[in-house]
Coordinates of C-alpha atoms in Angstrom, one line a residue:
X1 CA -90.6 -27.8 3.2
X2 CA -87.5 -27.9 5.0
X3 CA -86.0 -30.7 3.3
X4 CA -86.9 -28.8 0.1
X5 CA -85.3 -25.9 0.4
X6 CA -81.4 -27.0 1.5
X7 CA -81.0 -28.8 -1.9
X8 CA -81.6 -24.9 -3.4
X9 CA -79.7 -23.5 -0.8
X10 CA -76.5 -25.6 -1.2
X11 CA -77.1 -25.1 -5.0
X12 CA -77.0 -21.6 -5.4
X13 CA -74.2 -21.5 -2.8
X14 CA -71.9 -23.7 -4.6
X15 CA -73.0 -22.4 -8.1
X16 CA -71.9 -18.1 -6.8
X17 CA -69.0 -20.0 -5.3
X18 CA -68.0 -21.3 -9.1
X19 CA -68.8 -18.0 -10.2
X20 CA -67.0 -15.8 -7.9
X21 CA -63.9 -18.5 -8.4
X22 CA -63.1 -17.0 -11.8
X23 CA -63.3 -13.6 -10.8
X24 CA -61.0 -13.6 -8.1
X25 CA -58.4 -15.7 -11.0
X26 CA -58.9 -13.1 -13.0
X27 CA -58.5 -9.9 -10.2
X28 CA -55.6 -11.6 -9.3
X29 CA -54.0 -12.1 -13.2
X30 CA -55.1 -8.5 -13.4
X31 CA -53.3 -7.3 -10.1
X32 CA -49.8 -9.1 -10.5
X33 CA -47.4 -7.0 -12.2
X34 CA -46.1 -7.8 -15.4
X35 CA -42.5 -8.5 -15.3
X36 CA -40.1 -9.0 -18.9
X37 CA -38.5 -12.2 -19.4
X38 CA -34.5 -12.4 -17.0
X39 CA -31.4 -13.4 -17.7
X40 CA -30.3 -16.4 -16.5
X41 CA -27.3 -14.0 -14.3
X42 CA -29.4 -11.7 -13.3
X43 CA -30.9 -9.0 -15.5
X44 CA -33.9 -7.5 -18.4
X45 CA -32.8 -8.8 -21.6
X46 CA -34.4 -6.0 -23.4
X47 CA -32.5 -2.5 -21.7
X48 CA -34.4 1.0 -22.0
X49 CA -33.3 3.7 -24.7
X50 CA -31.3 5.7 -22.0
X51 CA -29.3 2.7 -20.9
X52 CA -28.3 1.9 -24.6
X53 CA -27.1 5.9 -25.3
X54 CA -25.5 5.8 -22.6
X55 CA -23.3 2.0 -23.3
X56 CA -22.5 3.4 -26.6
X57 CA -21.5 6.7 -25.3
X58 CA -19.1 4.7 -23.1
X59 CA -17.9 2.4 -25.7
X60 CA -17.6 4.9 -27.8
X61 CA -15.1 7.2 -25.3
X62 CA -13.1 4.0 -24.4
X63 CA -12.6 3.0 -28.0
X64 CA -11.5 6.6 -28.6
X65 CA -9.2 6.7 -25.5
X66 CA -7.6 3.7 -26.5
X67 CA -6.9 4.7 -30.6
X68 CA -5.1 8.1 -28.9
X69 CA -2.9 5.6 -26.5
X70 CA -2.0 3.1 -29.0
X71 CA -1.4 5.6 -32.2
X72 CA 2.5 6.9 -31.2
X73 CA 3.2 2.7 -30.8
X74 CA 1.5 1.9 -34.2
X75 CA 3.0 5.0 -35.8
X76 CA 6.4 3.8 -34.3
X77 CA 5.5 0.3 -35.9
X78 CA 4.5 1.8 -39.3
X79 CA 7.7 4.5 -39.2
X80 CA 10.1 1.1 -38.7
X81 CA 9.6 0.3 -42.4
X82 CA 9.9 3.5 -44.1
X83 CA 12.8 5.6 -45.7
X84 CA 13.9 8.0 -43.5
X85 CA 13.0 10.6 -45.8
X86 CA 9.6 9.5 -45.4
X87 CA 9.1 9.3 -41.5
X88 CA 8.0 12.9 -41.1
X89 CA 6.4 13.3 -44.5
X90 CA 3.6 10.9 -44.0
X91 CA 2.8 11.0 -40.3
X92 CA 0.0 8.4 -40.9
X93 CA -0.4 5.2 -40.6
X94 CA -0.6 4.5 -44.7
X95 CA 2.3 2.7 -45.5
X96 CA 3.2 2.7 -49.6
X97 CA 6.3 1.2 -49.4
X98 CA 7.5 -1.4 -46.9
X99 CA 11.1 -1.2 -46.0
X100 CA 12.4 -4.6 -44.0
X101 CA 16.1 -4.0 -44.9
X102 CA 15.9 -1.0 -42.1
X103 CA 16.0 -3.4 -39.5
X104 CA 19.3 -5.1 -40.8
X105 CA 20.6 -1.6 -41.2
X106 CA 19.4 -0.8 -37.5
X107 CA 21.2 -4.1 -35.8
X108 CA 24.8 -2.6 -37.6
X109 CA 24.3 1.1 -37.7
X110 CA 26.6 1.2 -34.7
X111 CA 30.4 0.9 -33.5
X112 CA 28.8 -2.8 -32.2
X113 CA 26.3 -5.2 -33.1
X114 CA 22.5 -3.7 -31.2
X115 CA 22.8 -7.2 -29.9
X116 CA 25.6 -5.9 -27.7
X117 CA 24.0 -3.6 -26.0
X118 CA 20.4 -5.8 -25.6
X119 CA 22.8 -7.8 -23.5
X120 CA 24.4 -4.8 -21.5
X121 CA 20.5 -4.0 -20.5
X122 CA 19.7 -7.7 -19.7
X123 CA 22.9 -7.5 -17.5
X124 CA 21.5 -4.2 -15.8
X125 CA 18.0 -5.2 -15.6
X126 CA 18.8 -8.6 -13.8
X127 CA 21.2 -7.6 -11.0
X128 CA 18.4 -4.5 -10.3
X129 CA 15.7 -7.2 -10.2
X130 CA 17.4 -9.4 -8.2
X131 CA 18.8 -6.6 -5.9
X132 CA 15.6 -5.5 -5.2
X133 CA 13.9 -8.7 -4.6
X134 CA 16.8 -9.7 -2.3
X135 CA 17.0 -6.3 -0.4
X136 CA 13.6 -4.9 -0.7
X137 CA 11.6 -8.2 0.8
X138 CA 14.4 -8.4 4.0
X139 CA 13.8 -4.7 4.3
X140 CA 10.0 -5.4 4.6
X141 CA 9.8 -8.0 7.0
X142 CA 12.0 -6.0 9.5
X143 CA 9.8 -3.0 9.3
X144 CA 6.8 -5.3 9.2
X145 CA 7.4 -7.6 12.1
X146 CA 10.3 -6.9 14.4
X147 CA 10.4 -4.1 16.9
X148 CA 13.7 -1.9 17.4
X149 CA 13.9 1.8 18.3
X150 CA 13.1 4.3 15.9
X151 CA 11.3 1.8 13.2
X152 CA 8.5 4.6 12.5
X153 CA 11.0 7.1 12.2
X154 CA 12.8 4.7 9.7
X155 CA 9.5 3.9 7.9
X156 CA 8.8 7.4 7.5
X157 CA 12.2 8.8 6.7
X158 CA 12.2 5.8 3.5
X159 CA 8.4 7.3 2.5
X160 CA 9.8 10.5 2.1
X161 CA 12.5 9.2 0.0
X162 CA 9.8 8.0 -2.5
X163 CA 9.0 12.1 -2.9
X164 CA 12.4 12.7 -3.9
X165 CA 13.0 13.5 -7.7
X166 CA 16.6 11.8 -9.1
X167 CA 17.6 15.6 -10.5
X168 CA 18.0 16.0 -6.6
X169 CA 20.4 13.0 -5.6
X170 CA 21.8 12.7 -9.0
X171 CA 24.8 14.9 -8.3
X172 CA 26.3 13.6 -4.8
X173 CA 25.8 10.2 -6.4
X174 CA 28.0 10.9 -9.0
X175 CA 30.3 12.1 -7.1
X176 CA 30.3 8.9 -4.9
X177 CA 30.5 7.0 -7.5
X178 CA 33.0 8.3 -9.1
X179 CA 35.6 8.8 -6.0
X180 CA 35.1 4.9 -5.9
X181 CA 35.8 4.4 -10.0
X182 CA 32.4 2.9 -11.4
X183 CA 31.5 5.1 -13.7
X184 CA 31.5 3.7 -16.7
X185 CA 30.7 0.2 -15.1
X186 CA 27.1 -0.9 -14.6
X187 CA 28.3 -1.1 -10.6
X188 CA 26.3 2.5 -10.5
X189 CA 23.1 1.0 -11.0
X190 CA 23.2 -2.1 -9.7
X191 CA 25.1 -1.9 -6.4
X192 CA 22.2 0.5 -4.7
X193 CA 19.7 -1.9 -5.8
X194 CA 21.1 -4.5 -2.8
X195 CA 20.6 -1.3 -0.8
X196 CA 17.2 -1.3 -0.5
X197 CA 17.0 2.1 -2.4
X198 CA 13.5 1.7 -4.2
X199 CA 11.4 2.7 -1.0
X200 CA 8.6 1.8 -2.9
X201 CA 8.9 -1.9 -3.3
X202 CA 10.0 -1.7 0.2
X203 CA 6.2 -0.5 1.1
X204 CA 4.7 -2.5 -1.2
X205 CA 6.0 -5.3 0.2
X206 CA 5.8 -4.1 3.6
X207 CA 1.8 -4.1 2.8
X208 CA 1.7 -7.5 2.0
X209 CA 3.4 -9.2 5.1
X210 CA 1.2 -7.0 7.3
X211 CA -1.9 -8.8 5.3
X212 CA -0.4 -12.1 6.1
X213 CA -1.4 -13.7 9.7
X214 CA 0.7 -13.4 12.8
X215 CA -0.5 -16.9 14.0
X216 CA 1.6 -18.7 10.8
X217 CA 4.7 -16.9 12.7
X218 CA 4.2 -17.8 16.0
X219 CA 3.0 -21.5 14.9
X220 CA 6.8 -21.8 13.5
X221 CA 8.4 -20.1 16.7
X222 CA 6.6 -22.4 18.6
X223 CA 8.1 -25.4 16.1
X224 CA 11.8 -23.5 17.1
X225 CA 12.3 -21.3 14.1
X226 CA 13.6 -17.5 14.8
X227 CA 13.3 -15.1 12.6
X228 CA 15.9 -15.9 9.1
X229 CA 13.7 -18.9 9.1
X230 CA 10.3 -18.2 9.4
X231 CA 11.3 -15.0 6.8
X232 CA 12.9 -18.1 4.5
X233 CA 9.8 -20.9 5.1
X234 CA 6.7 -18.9 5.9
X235 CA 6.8 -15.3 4.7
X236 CA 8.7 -15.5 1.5
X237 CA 6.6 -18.6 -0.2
X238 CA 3.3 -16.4 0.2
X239 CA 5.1 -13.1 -1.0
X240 CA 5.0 -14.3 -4.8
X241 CA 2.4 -11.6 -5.7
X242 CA 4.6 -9.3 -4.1
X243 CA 7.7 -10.7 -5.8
X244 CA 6.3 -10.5 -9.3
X245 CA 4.9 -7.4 -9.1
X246 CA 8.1 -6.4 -7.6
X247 CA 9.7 -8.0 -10.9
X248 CA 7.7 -7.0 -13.6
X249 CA 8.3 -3.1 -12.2
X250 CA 11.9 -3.3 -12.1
X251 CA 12.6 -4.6 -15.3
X252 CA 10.3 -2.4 -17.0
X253 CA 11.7 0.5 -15.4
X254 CA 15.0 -0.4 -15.4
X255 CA 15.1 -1.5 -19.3
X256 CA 13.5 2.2 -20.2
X257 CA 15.9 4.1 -17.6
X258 CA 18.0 6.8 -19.7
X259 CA 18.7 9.3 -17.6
X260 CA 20.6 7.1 -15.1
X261 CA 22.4 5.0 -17.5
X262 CA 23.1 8.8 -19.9
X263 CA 25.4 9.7 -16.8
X264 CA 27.4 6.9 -15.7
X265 CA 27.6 4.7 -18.9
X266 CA 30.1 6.4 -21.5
X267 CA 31.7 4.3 -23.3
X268 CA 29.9 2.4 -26.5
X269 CA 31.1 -0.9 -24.9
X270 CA 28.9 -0.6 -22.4
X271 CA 25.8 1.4 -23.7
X272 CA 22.6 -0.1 -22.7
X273 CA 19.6 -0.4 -24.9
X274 CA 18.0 3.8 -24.3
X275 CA 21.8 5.2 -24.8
X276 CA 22.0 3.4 -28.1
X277 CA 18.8 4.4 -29.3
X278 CA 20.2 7.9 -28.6
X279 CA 23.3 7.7 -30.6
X280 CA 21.4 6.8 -33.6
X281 CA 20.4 10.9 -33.3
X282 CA 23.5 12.5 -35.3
X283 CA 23.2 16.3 -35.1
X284 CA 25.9 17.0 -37.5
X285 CA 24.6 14.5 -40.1
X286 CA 21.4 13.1 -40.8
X287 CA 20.0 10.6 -39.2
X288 CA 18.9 7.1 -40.3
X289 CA 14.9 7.7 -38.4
X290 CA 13.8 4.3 -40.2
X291 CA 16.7 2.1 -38.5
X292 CA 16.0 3.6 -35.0
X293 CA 12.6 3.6 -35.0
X294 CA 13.1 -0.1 -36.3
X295 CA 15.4 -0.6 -33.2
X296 CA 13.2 1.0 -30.6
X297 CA 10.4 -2.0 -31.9
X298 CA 12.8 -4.5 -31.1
X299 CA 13.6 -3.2 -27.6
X300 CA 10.1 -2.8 -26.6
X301 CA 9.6 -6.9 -27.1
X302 CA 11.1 -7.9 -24.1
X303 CA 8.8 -5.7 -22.0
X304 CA 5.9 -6.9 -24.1
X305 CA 7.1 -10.3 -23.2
X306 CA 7.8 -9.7 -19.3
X307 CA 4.1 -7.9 -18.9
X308 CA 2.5 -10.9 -20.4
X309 CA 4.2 -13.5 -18.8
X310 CA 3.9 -11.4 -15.6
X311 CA 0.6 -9.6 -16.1
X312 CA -1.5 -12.1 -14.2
X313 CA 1.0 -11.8 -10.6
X314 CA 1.0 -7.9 -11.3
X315 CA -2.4 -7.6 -11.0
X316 CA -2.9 -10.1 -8.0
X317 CA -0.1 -8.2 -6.2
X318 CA -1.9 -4.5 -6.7
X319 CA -4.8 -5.8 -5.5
X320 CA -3.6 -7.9 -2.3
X321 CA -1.2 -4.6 -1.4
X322 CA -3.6 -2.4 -0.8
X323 CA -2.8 -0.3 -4.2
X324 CA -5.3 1.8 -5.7

């Protein structure tokens, strides 16, 4: 009876085991969470209603953000080819009419050629780039790694220069400058610039060498180099974010200086690029608003140029200064 009964036993155990073995599959399919289908990178393919209102709400403030920043530069564009009697008529961007020949008129309006005085800012804007990169970069590795009495003080003193309008030095400079005879030169504003005057590439820059490792320095004054050298072979090769940020600054700022340039240049020989666009402004005649607007197009290409040559080292130097 005993030998009878184990073949039952062990077939109604292994027949509940087959039917408890679906049941638990199927508990199990039931319990695990259903989970939509992921992005290769990371992410639901399909986003909920509140996350799409709100990505076209974005979109939709960016796009209009940027049509209110770029309308005065298409405007200016559009104006460039329009009678002058026409400029302030039709302030859209609908153009009728194009006008080309105000550009030719623009480049002679003048007592020279506008080449003239593209050259007088390219004269300006290099000696004030190179100035500053010169100057600037010797100023920052002093403050940034030598020692000598009264170095905060220093530091601090050139921060608060960076608080100072121009309105406020304006005057004494002029004065210095003209007891020595450049006005009228383009020593004015390029002479500081060796100075180390722009405090604020001097604390960029100053940033940037603090990043940089002390252990490079003392590996090359181990090797016998003192300090012109390991400034000349270790810090300046790394400071090229630096540099070009430094750069791109300068010559955008310097190109688009007029107040600076309005009070020491006087003379038409020696206009830069701003002061001529000014002179186009006649207030006892009228004035030709289709050939400057058409001039102010063609100085804004060089900056256009600079920044997209540049924009690359501009935004690797922010971002390895310590900028926000």
């Amino acid at each position: 009876m005993t030998t009878e009964a184990a073949p039952h036993t062990a077939h109604r155990v292994t027949a509940d085991a087959t039917a408890s073995a679906p049941a638990s599959s199927e508990s199990r399919t039931r319990r695990a969470p259903s989970r939509a289908p992921r992005r290769p990178g990371g992410g639901d393919y399909a986003a909920t209603p509140r996350q799409r209102v709100k990505s076209v709400l974005k979109h939709t403030v960016l796009i209009a953000t940027a049509i209110v920043m770029i309308y005065p530069l298409l405007w200016m564009i559009v104006s460039s080819f329009r009678p002058s009697d026409d400029v302030f008529r039709a302030p859209g961007l609908w153009l009728t009419q194009a006008h080309p020949e105000n550009y030719a008129n623009g480049w002679n309006a003048l007592t020279s050629p506008f080449a003239t005085y593209l050259l007088n800012s390219t004269i300006v804007v290099l000696g004030a780039v190179v100035g500053n990169l010169v100057s600037c970069s010797m100023a920052a590795y002093a403050f940034a790694r030598l020692n000598f009495w009264g170095k905060k003080w220093m530091f601090a003193a050139m921060l608060v220069t960076i608080m100072l309008p121009i309105h406020v030095v304006i005057v004494p400079q002029y004065i210095l400058f003209s007891q020595l005879g450049w006005v009228n030169t383009f020593a004015p504003l390029i002479v500081p610039k060796f100075l180390a005057t722009d405090a604020f590439f001097t604390f960029l820059m100053v940033q940037f060498i603090r990043g940089i490792p002390r252990e490079l320095d003392e590996a090359a004054r181990i090797d016998g180099a003192g300090h012109p050298r390991i400034f000349l072979r270790v810090i300046l090769p790394l400071m090229t974010p630096a540099l070009a940020t430094t750069t791109i600054f300068t010559f955008i700022w310097t190109w688009s200086d007029f107040f600076s340039q309005l009070i020491y240049l006087t003379s038409p020989d020696v206009f830069t690029v701003p002061v001529a666009l000014r002179a186009f402004v006649d207030a006892q005649s009228s004035t030709d608003w289709g050939a400057m607007f058409a001039m102010s197009v063609v100085s804004l290409l060089p900056v256009f140029i600079a920044f997209l040559i540049g924009q690359k080292f501009l935004i690797k130097g922010i971002a390895t200064t310590g900028i926000k």
